[in-house]
Coordinates of C-alpha atoms and ligand atoms in Angstrom, one line a residue:
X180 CA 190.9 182.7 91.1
X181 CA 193.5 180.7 92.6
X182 CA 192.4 177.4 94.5
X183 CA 193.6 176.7 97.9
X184 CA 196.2 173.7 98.1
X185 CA 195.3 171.2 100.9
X186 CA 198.7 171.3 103.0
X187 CA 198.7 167.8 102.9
X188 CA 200.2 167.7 99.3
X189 CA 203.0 169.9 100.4
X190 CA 206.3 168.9 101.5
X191 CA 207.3 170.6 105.0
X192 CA 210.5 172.1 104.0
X193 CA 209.2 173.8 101.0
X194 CA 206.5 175.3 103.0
X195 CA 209.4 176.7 105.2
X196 CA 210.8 177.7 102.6
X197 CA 208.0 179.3 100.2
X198 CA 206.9 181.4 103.6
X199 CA 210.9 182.6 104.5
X200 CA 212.5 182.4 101.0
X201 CA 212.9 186.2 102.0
X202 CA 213.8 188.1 104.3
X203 CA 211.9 187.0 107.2
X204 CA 212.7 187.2 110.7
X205 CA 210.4 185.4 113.1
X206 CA 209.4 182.1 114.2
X207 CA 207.1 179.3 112.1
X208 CA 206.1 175.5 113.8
X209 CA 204.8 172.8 111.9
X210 CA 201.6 170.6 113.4
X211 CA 201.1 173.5 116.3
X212 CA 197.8 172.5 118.7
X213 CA 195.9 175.6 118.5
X214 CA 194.9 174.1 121.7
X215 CA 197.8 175.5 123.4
X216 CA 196.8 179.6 121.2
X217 CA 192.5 179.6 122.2
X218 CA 191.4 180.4 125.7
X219 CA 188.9 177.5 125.6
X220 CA 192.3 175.4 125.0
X221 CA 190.1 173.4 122.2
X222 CA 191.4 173.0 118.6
X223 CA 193.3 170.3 116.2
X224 CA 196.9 171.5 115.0
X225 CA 197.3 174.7 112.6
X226 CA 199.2 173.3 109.7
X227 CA 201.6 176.4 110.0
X228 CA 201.7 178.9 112.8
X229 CA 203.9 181.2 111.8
X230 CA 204.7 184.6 114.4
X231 CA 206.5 187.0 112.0
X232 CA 208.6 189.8 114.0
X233 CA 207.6 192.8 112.0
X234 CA 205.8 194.5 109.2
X235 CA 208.4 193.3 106.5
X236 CA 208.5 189.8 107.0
X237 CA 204.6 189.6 107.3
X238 CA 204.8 191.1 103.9
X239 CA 207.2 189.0 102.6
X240 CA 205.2 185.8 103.9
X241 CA 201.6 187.3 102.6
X242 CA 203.2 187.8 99.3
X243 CA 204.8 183.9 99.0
X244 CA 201.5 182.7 100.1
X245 CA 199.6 184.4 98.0
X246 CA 202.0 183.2 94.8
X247 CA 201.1 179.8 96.2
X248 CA 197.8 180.1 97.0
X249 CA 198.0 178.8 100.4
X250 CA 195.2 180.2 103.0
X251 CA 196.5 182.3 105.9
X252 CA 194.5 183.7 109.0
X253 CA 195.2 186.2 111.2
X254 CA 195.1 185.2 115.4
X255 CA 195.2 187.5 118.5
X256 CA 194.5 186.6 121.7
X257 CA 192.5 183.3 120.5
X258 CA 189.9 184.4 123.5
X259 CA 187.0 184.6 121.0
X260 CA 187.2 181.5 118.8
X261 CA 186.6 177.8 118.5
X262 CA 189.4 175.9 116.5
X263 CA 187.7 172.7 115.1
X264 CA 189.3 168.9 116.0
X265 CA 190.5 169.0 112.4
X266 CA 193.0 171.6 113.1
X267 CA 193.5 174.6 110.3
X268 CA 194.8 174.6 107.2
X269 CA 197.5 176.7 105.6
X270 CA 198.9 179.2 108.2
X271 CA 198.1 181.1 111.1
X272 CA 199.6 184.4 111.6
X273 CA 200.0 185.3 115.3
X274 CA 200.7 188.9 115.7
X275 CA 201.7 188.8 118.9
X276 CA 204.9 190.5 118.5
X277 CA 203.4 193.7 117.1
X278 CA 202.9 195.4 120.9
X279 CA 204.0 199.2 120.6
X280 CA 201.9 201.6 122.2
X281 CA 202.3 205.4 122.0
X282 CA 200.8 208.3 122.9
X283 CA 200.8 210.3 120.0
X284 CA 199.0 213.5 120.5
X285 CA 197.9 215.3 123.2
X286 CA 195.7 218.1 124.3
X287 CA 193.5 219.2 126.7
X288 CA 190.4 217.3 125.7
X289 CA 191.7 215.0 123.8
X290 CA 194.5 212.0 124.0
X291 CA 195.7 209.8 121.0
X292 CA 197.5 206.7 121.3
X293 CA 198.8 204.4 118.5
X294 CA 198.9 200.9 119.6
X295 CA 199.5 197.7 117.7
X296 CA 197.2 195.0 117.7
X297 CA 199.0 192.3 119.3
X298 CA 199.0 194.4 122.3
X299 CA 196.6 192.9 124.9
X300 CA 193.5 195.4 125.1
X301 CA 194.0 195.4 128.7
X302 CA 197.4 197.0 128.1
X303 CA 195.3 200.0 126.9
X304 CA 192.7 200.0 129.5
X305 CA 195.9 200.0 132.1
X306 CA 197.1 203.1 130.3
X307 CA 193.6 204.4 130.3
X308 CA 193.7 203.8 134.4
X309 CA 196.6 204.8 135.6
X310 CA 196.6 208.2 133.4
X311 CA 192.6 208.7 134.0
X312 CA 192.0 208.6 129.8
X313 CA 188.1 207.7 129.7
X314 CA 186.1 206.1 127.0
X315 CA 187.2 202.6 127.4
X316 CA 186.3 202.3 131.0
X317 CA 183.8 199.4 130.2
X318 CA 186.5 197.2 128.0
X319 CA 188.4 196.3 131.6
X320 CA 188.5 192.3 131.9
X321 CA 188.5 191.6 128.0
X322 CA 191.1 189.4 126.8
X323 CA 192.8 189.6 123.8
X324 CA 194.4 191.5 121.8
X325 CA 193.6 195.2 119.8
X326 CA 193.5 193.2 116.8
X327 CA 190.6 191.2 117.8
X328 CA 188.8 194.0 119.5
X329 CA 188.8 195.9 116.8
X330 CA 187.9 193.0 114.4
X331 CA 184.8 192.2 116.6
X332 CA 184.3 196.0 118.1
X333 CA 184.8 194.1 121.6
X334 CA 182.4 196.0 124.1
X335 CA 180.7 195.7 127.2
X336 CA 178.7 197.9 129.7
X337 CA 177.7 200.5 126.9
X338 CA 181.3 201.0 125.7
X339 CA 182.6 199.6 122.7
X340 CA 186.2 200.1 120.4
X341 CA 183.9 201.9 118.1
X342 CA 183.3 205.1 120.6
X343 CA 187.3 205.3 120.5
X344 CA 188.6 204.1 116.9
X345 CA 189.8 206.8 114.6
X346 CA 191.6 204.7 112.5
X347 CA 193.4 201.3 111.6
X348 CA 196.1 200.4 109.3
X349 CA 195.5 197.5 107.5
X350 CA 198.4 195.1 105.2
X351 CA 196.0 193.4 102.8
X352 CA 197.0 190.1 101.1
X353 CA 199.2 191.3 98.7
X354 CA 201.0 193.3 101.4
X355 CA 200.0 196.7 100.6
X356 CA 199.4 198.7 103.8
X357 CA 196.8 201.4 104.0
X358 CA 195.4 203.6 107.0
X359 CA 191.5 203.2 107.2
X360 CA 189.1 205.3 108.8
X361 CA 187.2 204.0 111.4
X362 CA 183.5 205.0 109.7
X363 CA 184.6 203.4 107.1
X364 CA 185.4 199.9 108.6
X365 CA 181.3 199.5 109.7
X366 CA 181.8 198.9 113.3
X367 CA 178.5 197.2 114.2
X368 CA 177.3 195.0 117.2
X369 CA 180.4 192.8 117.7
X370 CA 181.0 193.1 114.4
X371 CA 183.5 195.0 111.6
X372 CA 183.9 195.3 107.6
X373 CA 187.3 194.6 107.7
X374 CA 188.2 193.4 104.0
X375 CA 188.5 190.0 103.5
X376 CA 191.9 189.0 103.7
X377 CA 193.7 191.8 105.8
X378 CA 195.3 191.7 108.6
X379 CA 194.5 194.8 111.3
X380 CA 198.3 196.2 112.2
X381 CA 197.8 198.9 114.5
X382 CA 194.8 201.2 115.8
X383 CA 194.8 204.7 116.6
X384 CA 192.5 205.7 119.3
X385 CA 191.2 208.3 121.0
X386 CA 190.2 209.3 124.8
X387 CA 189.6 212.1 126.8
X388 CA 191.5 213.3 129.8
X389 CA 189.7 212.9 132.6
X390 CA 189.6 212.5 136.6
X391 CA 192.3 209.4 138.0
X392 CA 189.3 208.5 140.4
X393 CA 186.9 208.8 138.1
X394 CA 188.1 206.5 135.7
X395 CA 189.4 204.1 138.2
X396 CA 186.1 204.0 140.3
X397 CA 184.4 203.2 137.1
X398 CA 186.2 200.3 136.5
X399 CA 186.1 199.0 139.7
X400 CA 182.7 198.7 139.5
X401 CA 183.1 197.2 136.1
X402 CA 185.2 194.3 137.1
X403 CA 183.7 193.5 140.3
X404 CA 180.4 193.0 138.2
X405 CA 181.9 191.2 135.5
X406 CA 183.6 188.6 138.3
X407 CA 180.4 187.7 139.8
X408 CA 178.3 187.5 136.8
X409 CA 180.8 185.6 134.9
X410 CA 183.3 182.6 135.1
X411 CA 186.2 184.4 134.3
X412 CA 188.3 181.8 136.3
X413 CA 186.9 178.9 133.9
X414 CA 188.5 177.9 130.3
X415 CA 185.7 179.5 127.9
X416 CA 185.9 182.1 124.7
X417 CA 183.8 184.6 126.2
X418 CA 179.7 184.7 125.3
X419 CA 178.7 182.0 122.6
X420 CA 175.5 183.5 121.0
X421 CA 174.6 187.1 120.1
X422 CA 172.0 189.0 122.0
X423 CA 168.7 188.8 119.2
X424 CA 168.1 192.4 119.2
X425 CA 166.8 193.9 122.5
X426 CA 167.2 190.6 124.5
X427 CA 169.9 188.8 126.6
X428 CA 170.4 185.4 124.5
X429 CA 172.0 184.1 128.2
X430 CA 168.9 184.9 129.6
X431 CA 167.3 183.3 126.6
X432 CA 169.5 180.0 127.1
X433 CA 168.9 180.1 130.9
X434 CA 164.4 180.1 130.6
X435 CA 164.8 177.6 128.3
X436 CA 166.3 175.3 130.9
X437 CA 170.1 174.5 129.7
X438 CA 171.8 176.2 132.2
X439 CA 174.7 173.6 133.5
X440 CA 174.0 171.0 130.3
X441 CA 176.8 169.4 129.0
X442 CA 177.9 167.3 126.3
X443 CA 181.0 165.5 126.4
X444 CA 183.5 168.1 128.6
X445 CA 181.8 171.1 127.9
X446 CA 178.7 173.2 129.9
X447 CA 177.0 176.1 129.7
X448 CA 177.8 177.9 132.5
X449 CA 175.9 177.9 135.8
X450 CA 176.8 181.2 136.3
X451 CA 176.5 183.2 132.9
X452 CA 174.1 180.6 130.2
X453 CA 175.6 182.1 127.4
X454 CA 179.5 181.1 128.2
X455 CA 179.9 177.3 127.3
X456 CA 183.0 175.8 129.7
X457 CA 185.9 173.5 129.0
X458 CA 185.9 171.5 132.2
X459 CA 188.6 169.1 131.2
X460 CA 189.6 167.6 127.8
X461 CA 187.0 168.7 125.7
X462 CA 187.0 168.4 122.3
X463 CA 185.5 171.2 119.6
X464 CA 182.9 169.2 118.4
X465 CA 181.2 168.4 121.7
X466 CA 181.5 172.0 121.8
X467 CA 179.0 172.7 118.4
X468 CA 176.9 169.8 119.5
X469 CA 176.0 171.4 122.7
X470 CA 175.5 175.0 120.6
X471 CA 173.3 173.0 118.3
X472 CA 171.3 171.6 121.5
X473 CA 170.8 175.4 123.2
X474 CA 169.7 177.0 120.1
X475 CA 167.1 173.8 119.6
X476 CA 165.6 174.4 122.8
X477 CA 165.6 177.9 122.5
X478 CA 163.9 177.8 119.2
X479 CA 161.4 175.3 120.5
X480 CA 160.9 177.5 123.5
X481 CA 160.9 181.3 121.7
X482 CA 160.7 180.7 118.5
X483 CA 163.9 182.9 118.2
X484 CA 167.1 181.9 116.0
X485 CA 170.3 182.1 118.1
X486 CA 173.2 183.2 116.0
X487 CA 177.1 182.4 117.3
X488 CA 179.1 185.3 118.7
X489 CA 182.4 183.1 118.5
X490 CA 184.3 182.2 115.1
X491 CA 184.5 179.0 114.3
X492 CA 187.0 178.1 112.1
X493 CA 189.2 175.2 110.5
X494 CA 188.5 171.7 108.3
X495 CA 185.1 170.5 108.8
Ligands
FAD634 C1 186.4 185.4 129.9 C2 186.1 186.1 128.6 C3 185.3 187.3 128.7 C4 185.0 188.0 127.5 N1 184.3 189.1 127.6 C5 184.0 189.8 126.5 C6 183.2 191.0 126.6 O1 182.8 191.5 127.7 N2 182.9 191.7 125.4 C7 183.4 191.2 124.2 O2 183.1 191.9 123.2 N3 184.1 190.1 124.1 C8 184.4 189.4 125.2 N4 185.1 188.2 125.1 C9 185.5 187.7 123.8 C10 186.9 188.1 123.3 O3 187.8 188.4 124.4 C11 186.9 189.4 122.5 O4 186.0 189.2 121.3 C12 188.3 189.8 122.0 O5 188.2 191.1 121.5 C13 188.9 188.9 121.0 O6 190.2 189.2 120.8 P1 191.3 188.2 120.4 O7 192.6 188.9 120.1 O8 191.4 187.1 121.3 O9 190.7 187.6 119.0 P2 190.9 186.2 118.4 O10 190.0 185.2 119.1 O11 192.3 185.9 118.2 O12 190.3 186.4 116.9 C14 188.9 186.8 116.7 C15 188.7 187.1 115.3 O13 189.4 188.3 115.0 C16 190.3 188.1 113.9 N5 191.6 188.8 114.2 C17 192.4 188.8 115.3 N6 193.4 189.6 115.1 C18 193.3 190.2 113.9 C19 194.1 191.1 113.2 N7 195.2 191.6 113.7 N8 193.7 191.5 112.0 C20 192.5 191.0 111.4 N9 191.7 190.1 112.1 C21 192.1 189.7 113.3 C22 190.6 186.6 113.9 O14 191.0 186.1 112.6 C23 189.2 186.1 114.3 O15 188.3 186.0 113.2 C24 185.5 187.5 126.3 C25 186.2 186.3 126.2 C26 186.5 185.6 127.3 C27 187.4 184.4 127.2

């Protein structure tokens, strides 16, 4: 197996050129704050961010990086991680310009749409709206992209991508694409089996016609209950912890006494315990300290392990 080169022993321009020696149309920045790509604007600079305009040059650029053995990963909406101060190294691949949505099939009980995963999720749950296509009436108010959904089977309110997902195609390092079945990608509790390595393309999914009002009633309620329970208005990526089976780790986090803690610039929430808030310039390691202080006290108080929702990622 190929080791990883540390970026710091490669020379800029032949990094531009080893990820578009061929045809590649797109954009690629050097030193990028991933700061200004996570919703909890935290995070050190991404050695590469590269945002390749279609299928071919992400090929292109998987393949070159793979002769070079230069790590990549794949970002969407950056709503459910925490970069570390170090930054990343080797390349992030934002797939934001992959956005198409269709509607590829349609009967009477039954509505297909093909949608790419750097579309936002929300511009599915707007189709889902204004049409009155139900099953993903409970996803309204998640950021991010499909990509990410999918990757973490996003969900809230008893809905989930999983009750819609028929299939994903996935380009896998070595730029071979293949179209997955959704049973066979292990869509768990915020969680998938997407192999290691590939990058989620596109998502077909399926909803059922259904009632305008209905659907849009539904999600009115939806939102209006996710506003008041949570700080959508503040900088944060989402909940922190995973709910321990049959419990609420924010109500966990909240009996053992750290709601409105805070190390450094970041809190837990007064509002929702298990969202930790960027209230100025804080920095990702203020961020872990303060997950490392919760899930002491909730230990100490339950005895119960807290296990983080959000990825962490980059240099230690
Ligand atoms: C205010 C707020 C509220 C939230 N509410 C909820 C909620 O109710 N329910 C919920 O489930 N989540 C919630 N989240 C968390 C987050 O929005 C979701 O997990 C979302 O689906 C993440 O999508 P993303 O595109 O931002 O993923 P990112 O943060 O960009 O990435 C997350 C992971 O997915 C991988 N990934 C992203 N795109 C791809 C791809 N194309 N191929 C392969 N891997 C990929 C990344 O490598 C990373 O490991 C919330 C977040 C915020 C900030």
């Amino acid at each position: 197996m190929r080791t990883h080169k540390s970026m710091k022993n490669i020379d800029k321009n032949l990094l531009r050129e080893i990820i578009t020696h061929k045809d590649f149309s797109g954009s690629v920045s050097f030193m990028e704050p991933m700061k200004d790509h996570t919703s909890l604007r935290i995070g050190g600079q991404a050695d590469v961010f590269a945002v390749p305009k279609e299928a071919i040059s992400l090929k292109n650029m998987l393949f070159a990086l793979k002769e070079e053995g230069i790590p990549f990963i794949p970002v969407g909406g950056g709503t459910n991680m925490l970069v570390r101060d170090n930054g990343i190294e080797g390349v992030v691949i934002s797939l934001k310009n992959f956005e198409r949505m269709d509607i590829v099939g349609k009967e009477r009980d039954s509505v297909m749409i093909y949608i790419e995963s750097g579309a936002p999720l929300q511009k599915l749950v707007s189709l889902s709206r204004d049409n009155g296509y139900s099953g993903i009436e409970g996803l309204i108010g998640i950021p991010g992209s499909i990509g990410g959904a999918v990757s973490g089977n996003a969900g809230s309110f008893g809905y989930s991508v999983k009750d819609v997902l028929i299939s994903a195609t996935l380009m896998d390092a070595d730029g071979e694409v293949t179209e997955i079945n959704a049973d066979r990608l292990r869509l768990g509790y915020r969680s998938s089996r997407i192999p290691q390595g590939s990058i989620i393309l596109s998502a077909i999914i399926e909803m059922r016609p259904n009632s305008k009002e209905d659907v849009k009633k539904k999600m009115k309620e939806f939102i209006k209950e996710k506003r008041e329970r949570h700080p959508l208005s503040e900088l944060s990526a989402g909940c922190v912890f995973r709910n321990p089976e049959g419990m609420s780790a924010g109500r966990l986090i909240d009996e053992a006494g750290c709601k409105g803690m805070k190390i450094g610039e970041v809190e837990v929430s007064g509002l929702h315990a298990n969202y930790f808030v960027n209230k100025g310039n804080a920095t990702a390691s203020d961020f872990i300290r303060l997950m490392d202080e919760v899930s002491k006290r909730v230990r100490k108080a339950f005895g119960i392990n807290l296990e983080p929702e959000i990825r962490i990622i980059g240099r230690r």
